[in-house]
Structures are given as structure tokens and as C-alpha cells.
Amino acid sequence: MGERFYGVQALRFAAATAVVVTHAVDLAGTRLGLETALAGGTLENFGAVGVDVFFVISGFIIATTTRGQAGVDAAGAFLWRRFRRVAPIYWLLSAPILIGMARGGTLGADVAAATFLFWPFSGLEMTFPALGPGWTLCFEMLFYAGFGLAMAGGRRVGWGLVGAYAAMLAAGLVVAAPVLRFWGAPIILEFLLGVGIAWMWRSAPRRLGLWAVGLAVLGFGLGLVFGYGGIDDVRALNDPWNGLRRAAVWGLPSALLVFGVVRMERTDREPGRLSRAAAFMGDASYSIYLVHVLVIRALGRLFESGMVALPGDAVVGLTVIASLAAGAVVHVWIERPMLKILPRAA
């Protein structure tokens, strides 16, 4: 991609931070029993919306960076690039938890399938991988596979896959089956929204960007005022109707936000320091997203030991700062070197 979308990079960083904040609040409140300013209201779990923003961005970036690419060779190269970017660092950071589960006798075939095969539905309820945030990677990989098939087979195959997905989505609303819970999950709509943005944002008037951001803020705000039910947790994945609510209540505002940020951005200008910092933290957002679970586990044990006693909000703040710092370190010292070692083309 010749263009560098610094606004999108900032959104990636903001989305990762939002997820970290939500899990930090959960650490302080649920695990440590401490009171925090965000607990008890709609803001407590609102950071989970970062996943929806990530999915829309993923659809946008994938469709934008592969513009004009088609055929079996192009599809194979695309799939390899996505695999090397996502899987190795994910499996590496999953290793400590996998080892602990194996030693404790709790590593089952369903968890192994979710972790290594990116298949999260061995039954009618989602099985989380060893590294919890990996559930989103299952849907990422599913989207990559479908997109790769569309690249290999052409537009007709692409639209056929969209039609097949629509059929499975509709069937999953009335029939309970593991394959429909996964392949027909409503949350996949958010990737398709991102693809749609990639197709049309250049032809839209620039002034629509500000309106889109305003509507996104309004949509998120209405959810905070009136509540958003069970769309913030696994219920939206195990119940397709609840999943449709998530796609509407969080997915649509996320798409408006991404579209607005992309349309307002001037990609022909030299970036300033703030934009370059946003680009770096956006690049590090994947490492932040993965490693923050390990940071929370470690800090949770430290706080439970009584060696450090802090009020709830201080625990949240320290956890967020430590997670962001650890993610940046992992990105620079592990993720980047790993990507340099792995071959770029299959």
C-alpha cells in the first residue's frame, strides 16, 4: 500500500488500549475486589468495542492493500503474509499458558484446536484458545481464508462466498450447529463493512468524513446511555441474535468511525511527530493486544500476594501502562525480528 493511513494507525492503538482498559478494570474489580471509577456502569465493559473497530479496520486494510491483485499465486502470497504476521508471535506468547495447562492437565483437544487450528467451536459454545484474545484471531483467519479464495477465484467466487455466508448467517439464526456458529457468525459482517469502506471511500465527498465520525460518536453514546445488553461478552458469540445486535450496536458505529477517519485524512502530507508516534503504536497494537493478558496475569499474582497494595484506579492505571510498555517492547524486540527471519513469500 503506497498510502500510510496514520489515522487508522491511531485507531488501532486506541482500540487495543480500550481492550486493555476493560480487562484492567476486570482485574481490579472481579479478581481483586477493588472499586474503580469505571466499574458498575456501561463504561465498565465498553472497551470490548475495540475488537469491533479492529475487525472493520482489518477488512479495510486487507481490501486496500490487495487492490488489483488476483489469481492463485497472488492469493497464496497473501495468505502466507497474513499467516506469518499473525500466527508465529501468537503461538509464541501462548506457549507459557499452554505449558501451564498441560502440566495441570487442563489442556483439552478443544482448546488445542482453537489455539493451533483457529477453530473455536467444538460445540455450540465458543472454546477460548489458551491465550484468551486469540478468539478474535479465529475470525481473522476465517476472513483471510475467504478473502484468499475470492482473490484466487475472481469476483464471481467472491460474491458466491458472500452469498454462502449470508445463507449460513440466516440458517444459524434458526439452527444450532457448531459450523454455523463459526462460519455464519454475525460478527463477520464487520470485516465486510471494512471491505465496503475500501471500495467506496475515495469517491465519497470529504465532508462526509466529519459527519460519519459524528454519527459514530452518537451511536456509541446512545449505547452508553441506554445500555447495550450482552453484546460485550461471549453471549454475542454463542447466540446469533445477540451477535446481530453487536454488529448493529457496535459494528455500524465502528464502520462509520473508520470511514470518517479515513475520509478526513490527508495522505499526501508529510506526517508530524504525533502521526509517526501513532504509526508506531498502531504497529505495536497487535503485540499489545496479545501480551496484555500475560501482564495482567503477572500483576494479578503480585497484587494478590500483598507485596503491593494500591487502590483500584491505581491498579487499572498501572496495568494499562505496563501492558502498553510490554507490548511496545515485544513489538520491537520479538515481533519485528521474527518477521525479518520468516521468509516473505511462500
Coordinates of N, CA and C in Angstrom, one line a residue, residues 105-236:
G105 N -3.0 -30.5 33.5 CA -4.0 -31.5 33.0 C -5.2 -30.8 32.4
T106 N -5.2 -29.5 32.1 CA -6.4 -28.9 31.6 C -6.4 -28.5 30.2
L107 N -5.3 -29.0 29.5 CA -5.2 -28.7 28.0 C -6.0 -29.7 27.2
G108 N -7.2 -29.4 26.8 CA -8.0 -30.3 26.1 C -7.9 -30.2 24.6
A109 N -8.5 -31.1 23.9 CA -8.4 -31.1 22.4 C -9.1 -29.9 21.9
D110 N -10.2 -29.4 22.5 CA -10.9 -28.3 22.0 C -10.1 -27.0 22.1
V111 N -9.4 -26.8 23.3 CA -8.5 -25.7 23.4 C -7.4 -25.7 22.4
A112 N -6.8 -26.9 22.2 CA -5.7 -27.1 21.2 C -6.2 -26.7 19.8
A113 N -7.4 -27.1 19.5 CA -8.0 -26.8 18.2 C -8.2 -25.3 18.0
A114 N -8.7 -24.7 19.1 CA -8.9 -23.2 19.0 C -7.6 -22.5 18.9
T115 N -6.5 -23.0 19.5 CA -5.3 -22.3 19.6 C -4.4 -22.5 18.3
F116 N -4.3 -23.8 17.9 CA -3.5 -24.1 16.7 C -4.2 -24.1 15.4
L117 N -5.4 -24.5 15.4 CA -6.2 -24.7 14.1 C -7.1 -23.5 13.9
F118 N -7.2 -22.6 14.9 CA -8.1 -21.4 14.8 C -9.6 -21.8 14.6
W119 N -10.0 -22.9 15.2 CA -11.4 -23.4 15.2 C -11.9 -23.3 16.6
P120 N -12.8 -22.4 16.9 CA -13.2 -22.1 18.2 C -14.5 -22.8 18.7
F121 N -15.2 -23.5 17.7 CA -16.5 -24.1 18.1 C -16.4 -25.6 17.9
S122 N -16.0 -26.3 19.0 CA -16.1 -27.7 19.0 C -17.5 -28.2 19.4
G123 N -18.2 -27.3 20.0 CA -19.6 -27.5 20.4 C -20.4 -26.2 20.1
L124 N -21.5 -26.1 20.7 CA -22.4 -24.9 20.4 C -21.9 -23.7 21.2
E125 N -21.0 -23.8 22.1 CA -20.5 -22.6 22.8 C -19.0 -22.5 22.5
M126 N -18.5 -21.2 22.4 CA -17.2 -21.0 22.0 C -16.2 -21.5 23.0
T127 N -15.1 -22.1 22.4 CA -14.0 -22.6 23.2 C -12.9 -21.5 23.0
F128 N -12.4 -20.9 24.1 CA -11.4 -19.9 24.0 C -10.0 -20.6 23.9
P129 N -9.2 -20.0 23.0 CA -7.8 -20.5 22.9 C -7.1 -20.3 24.3
A130 N -5.9 -20.9 24.3 CA -5.1 -20.8 25.6 C -4.9 -19.3 25.9
L131 N -4.5 -18.5 24.9 CA -4.3 -17.1 25.1 C -5.7 -16.5 24.7
G132 N -6.4 -16.0 25.8 CA -7.8 -15.6 25.6 C -8.1 -14.7 24.4
P133 N -7.3 -13.6 24.1 CA -7.7 -12.8 22.9 C -7.6 -13.5 21.6
G134 N -7.0 -14.7 21.6 CA -6.9 -15.5 20.4 C -8.2 -15.8 19.7
W135 N -9.3 -15.7 20.5 CA -10.6 -16.0 19.8 C -10.9 -15.1 18.6
T136 N -10.4 -13.8 18.7 CA -10.6 -12.9 17.6 C -9.8 -13.4 16.4
L137 N -8.6 -14.0 16.6 CA -7.8 -14.4 15.5 C -8.5 -15.6 14.7
C138 N -9.3 -16.3 15.4 CA -10.1 -17.4 14.7 C -10.9 -16.8 13.6
F139 N -11.6 -15.7 13.9 CA -12.4 -15.0 12.9 C -11.5 -14.3 11.9
E140 N -10.4 -13.7 12.3 CA -9.5 -13.1 11.4 C -9.0 -14.1 10.3
M141 N -8.6 -15.3 10.8 CA -8.1 -16.3 9.9 C -9.2 -16.8 9.0
L142 N -10.5 -16.9 9.5 CA -11.6 -17.3 8.6 C -11.8 -16.2 7.5
F143 N -11.7 -15.0 7.9 CA -11.9 -13.9 6.9 C -10.7 -14.0 5.9
Y144 N -9.5 -14.2 6.3 CA -8.4 -14.3 5.4 C -8.6 -15.4 4.4
A145 N -9.1 -16.5 4.9 CA -9.3 -17.7 4.1 C -10.3 -17.4 3.0
G146 N -11.4 -16.8 3.4 CA -12.4 -16.4 2.4 C -11.9 -15.4 1.4
F147 N -11.2 -14.4 1.9 CA -10.7 -13.4 1.0 C -9.7 -14.0 0.0
G148 N -8.8 -14.9 0.5 CA -7.9 -15.5 -0.3 C -8.6 -16.3 -1.4
L149 N -9.6 -17.0 -1.1 CA -10.4 -17.8 -2.1 C -11.0 -16.9 -3.1
A150 N -11.5 -15.7 -2.7 CA -12.0 -14.7 -3.6 C -10.9 -14.2 -4.5
M151 N -9.7 -13.9 -4.0 CA -8.6 -13.5 -4.9 C -8.3 -14.5 -5.9
A152 N -8.3 -15.8 -5.5 CA -7.9 -16.9 -6.4 C -8.9 -17.1 -7.5
G153 N -10.2 -17.0 -7.1 CA -11.3 -17.4 -8.0 C -11.9 -16.3 -8.8
G154 N -11.6 -15.0 -8.4 CA -12.2 -13.9 -9.1 C -13.5 -13.4 -8.4
R155 N -14.1 -12.3 -9.0 CA -15.2 -11.7 -8.4 C -16.4 -12.6 -8.3
R156 N -16.6 -13.5 -9.3 CA -17.8 -14.4 -9.2 C -17.7 -15.3 -7.9
V157 N -16.5 -15.8 -7.7 CA -16.3 -16.6 -6.5 C -16.4 -15.8 -5.2
G158 N -15.9 -14.6 -5.3 CA -16.1 -13.7 -4.1 C -17.5 -13.4 -3.7
W159 N -18.3 -13.1 -4.7 CA -19.7 -12.9 -4.5 C -20.5 -14.2 -4.1
G160 N -20.0 -15.3 -4.6 CA -20.5 -16.6 -4.2 C -20.3 -16.8 -2.7
L161 N -19.1 -16.5 -2.3 CA -18.7 -16.7 -0.9 C -19.6 -15.8 0.0
V162 N -19.8 -14.5 -0.4 CA -20.7 -13.6 0.3 C -22.1 -14.2 0.4
G163 N -22.6 -14.8 -0.7 CA -23.9 -15.4 -0.7 C -23.9 -16.6 0.3
A164 N -22.9 -17.4 0.2 CA -22.8 -18.6 1.1 C -22.8 -18.1 2.6
Y165 N -22.1 -17.1 2.9 CA -22.0 -16.6 4.2 C -23.4 -16.1 4.7
A166 N -24.1 -15.4 3.8 CA -25.4 -14.8 4.1 C -26.4 -16.0 4.4
A167 N -26.3 -17.1 3.6 CA -27.1 -18.2 3.8 C -26.8 -18.9 5.2
M168 N -25.5 -19.0 5.5 CA -25.2 -19.6 6.8 C -25.6 -18.7 8.0
L169 N -25.5 -17.4 7.8 CA -25.9 -16.5 8.8 C -27.4 -16.6 9.1
A170 N -28.2 -16.7 8.0 CA -29.6 -16.8 8.2 C -30.0 -18.2 8.8
A171 N -29.3 -19.3 8.3 CA -29.6 -20.6 8.9 C -29.2 -20.7 10.4
G172 N -28.1 -20.0 10.7 CA -27.6 -20.0 12.1 C -28.6 -19.4 13.1
L173 N -29.5 -18.5 12.6 CA -30.4 -17.9 13.5 C -31.5 -18.8 13.9
V174 N -31.7 -19.9 13.2 CA -32.8 -20.9 13.5 C -32.3 -22.3 13.8
V175 N -31.0 -22.6 13.3 CA -30.5 -23.9 13.5 C -29.2 -23.8 14.3
A176 N -29.1 -24.6 15.4 CA -27.9 -24.6 16.2 C -26.9 -25.6 15.7
A177 N -25.8 -25.2 15.2 CA -24.8 -26.1 14.7 C -23.4 -25.4 14.9
P178 N -22.4 -26.2 15.3 CA -21.1 -25.5 15.5 C -20.5 -24.8 14.3
V179 N -20.7 -25.4 13.1 CA -20.1 -24.8 11.9 C -20.9 -23.5 11.6
L180 N -22.2 -23.4 11.9 CA -22.9 -22.2 11.6 C -22.6 -21.1 12.6
R181 N -22.3 -21.5 13.9 CA -21.9 -20.6 14.9 C -20.6 -19.9 14.5
F182 N -19.7 -20.6 13.7 CA -18.4 -20.1 13.3 C -18.5 -19.4 12.0
W183 N -18.8 -20.2 10.9 CA -18.8 -19.7 9.6 C -19.9 -18.7 9.3
G184 N -21.0 -18.8 10.1 CA -22.1 -17.9 9.9 C -22.3 -16.8 11.0
A185 N -21.2 -16.6 11.8 CA -21.2 -15.7 12.9 C -21.5 -14.3 12.4
P186 N -22.4 -13.5 13.0 CA -22.8 -12.2 12.6 C -21.6 -11.2 12.7
I187 N -20.6 -11.5 13.6 CA -19.5 -10.6 13.7 C -18.7 -10.5 12.5
I188 N -18.8 -11.5 11.6 CA -18.0 -11.4 10.3 C -18.5 -10.3 9.5
L189 N -19.7 -9.8 9.7 CA -20.2 -8.7 9.0 C -19.3 -7.4 9.1
E190 N -18.6 -7.3 10.2 CA -17.8 -6.2 10.5 C -16.6 -6.2 9.5
F191 N -16.0 -7.3 9.2 CA -15.0 -7.4 8.2 C -15.5 -6.9 6.8
L192 N -16.7 -7.3 6.5 CA -17.3 -7.0 5.2 C -17.6 -5.5 5.1
L193 N -17.9 -4.9 6.3 CA -18.1 -3.4 6.3 C -16.8 -2.7 6.0
G194 N -15.7 -3.3 6.5 CA -14.4 -2.7 6.2 C -14.1 -2.8 4.7
V195 N -14.4 -3.9 4.1 CA -14.2 -4.1 2.7 C -15.0 -3.1 1.9
G196 N -16.2 -2.9 2.3 CA -17.1 -1.9 1.7 C -16.5 -0.5 1.7
I197 N -15.9 -0.2 2.9 CA -15.3 1.1 3.0 C -14.1 1.3 2.0
A198 N -13.3 0.2 1.9 CA -12.2 0.3 1.0 C -12.6 0.5 -0.5
W199 N -13.8 0.0 -0.8 CA -14.3 0.2 -2.2 C -14.8 1.6 -2.5
M200 N -15.4 2.2 -1.5 CA -16.1 3.5 -1.8 C -15.6 4.8 -1.2
W201 N -14.6 4.7 -0.3 CA -14.2 5.9 0.5 C -13.6 7.0 -0.5
R202 N -12.9 6.6 -1.5 CA -12.3 7.6 -2.4 C -13.3 8.4 -3.1
S203 N -14.4 7.8 -3.5 CA -15.4 8.5 -4.3 C -16.4 9.3 -3.4
A204 N -16.3 9.2 -2.1 CA -17.2 9.9 -1.2 C -16.7 11.3 -1.0
P205 N -17.6 12.3 -0.9 CA -17.2 13.7 -0.6 C -16.4 13.8 0.8
R206 N -15.4 14.6 0.8 CA -14.6 14.6 2.0 C -15.4 15.1 3.2
R207 N -16.4 15.9 3.0 CA -17.2 16.5 4.1 C -18.0 15.4 4.8
L208 N -18.2 14.2 4.1 CA -18.9 13.1 4.8 C -18.1 12.5 5.9
G209 N -16.8 12.7 5.9 CA -16.0 12.1 6.9 C -16.3 12.6 8.3
L210 N -16.5 13.9 8.4 CA -16.8 14.5 9.7 C -18.2 14.1 10.2
W211 N -19.2 14.0 9.2 CA -20.5 13.6 9.6 C -20.5 12.1 10.0
A212 N -19.7 11.3 9.4 CA -19.6 9.9 9.8 C -19.0 9.7 11.2
V213 N -18.0 10.5 11.5 CA -17.4 10.5 12.9 C -18.4 10.9 13.9
G214 N -19.2 12.0 13.6 CA -20.2 12.5 14.5 C -21.3 11.4 14.7
L215 N -21.7 10.7 13.6 CA -22.7 9.7 13.8 C -22.2 8.5 14.6
A216 N -20.9 8.2 14.4 CA -20.3 7.1 15.2 C -20.3 7.4 16.7
V217 N -19.9 8.7 17.0 CA -19.9 9.1 18.4 C -21.3 9.0 19.0
L218 N -22.3 9.5 18.2 CA -23.7 9.4 18.6 C -24.1 8.0 18.8
G219 N -23.8 7.1 17.9 CA -24.1 5.7 18.1 C -23.5 5.1 19.3
F220 N -22.2 5.3 19.6 CA -21.6 4.8 20.8 C -22.2 5.4 22.0
G221 N -22.5 6.7 21.9 CA -23.0 7.4 23.1 C -24.4 6.9 23.5
L222 N -25.3 6.6 22.5 CA -26.6 6.0 22.8 C -26.4 4.7 23.5
G223 N -25.5 3.9 23.1 CA -25.2 2.6 23.8 C -24.8 2.8 25.2
L224 N -24.0 3.8 25.5 CA -23.6 4.1 26.8 C -24.7 4.6 27.7
V225 N -25.6 5.4 27.1 CA -26.7 6.0 27.8 C -27.8 4.9 28.1
F226 N -28.2 4.2 27.1 CA -29.3 3.2 27.3 C -28.8 1.8 27.5
G227 N -27.5 1.5 27.5 CA -27.0 0.2 27.7 C -26.9 -0.6 26.4
Y228 N -26.2 -1.7 26.4 CA -26.0 -2.5 25.2 C -26.2 -4.0 25.5
G229 N -26.8 -4.3 26.6 CA -27.1 -5.7 26.9 C -25.9 -6.6 27.0
G230 N -26.0 -7.8 26.4 CA -25.0 -8.8 26.5 C -24.1 -8.9 25.3
I231 N -24.0 -7.8 24.5 CA -23.1 -7.8 23.3 C -21.7 -7.7 23.6
D232 N -21.3 -7.4 24.9 CA -19.9 -7.1 25.3 C -19.2 -8.4 25.7
D233 N -19.8 -9.5 25.7 CA -19.1 -10.7 26.1 C -19.4 -11.9 25.2
V234 N -19.2 -13.1 25.7 CA -19.3 -14.3 24.9 C -20.7 -14.6 24.5
R235 N -21.7 -14.0 25.1 CA -23.1 -14.2 24.7 C -23.3 -13.8 23.3
A236 N -22.6 -12.8 22.8 CA -22.8 -12.3 21.5 C -22.2 -13.3 20.5

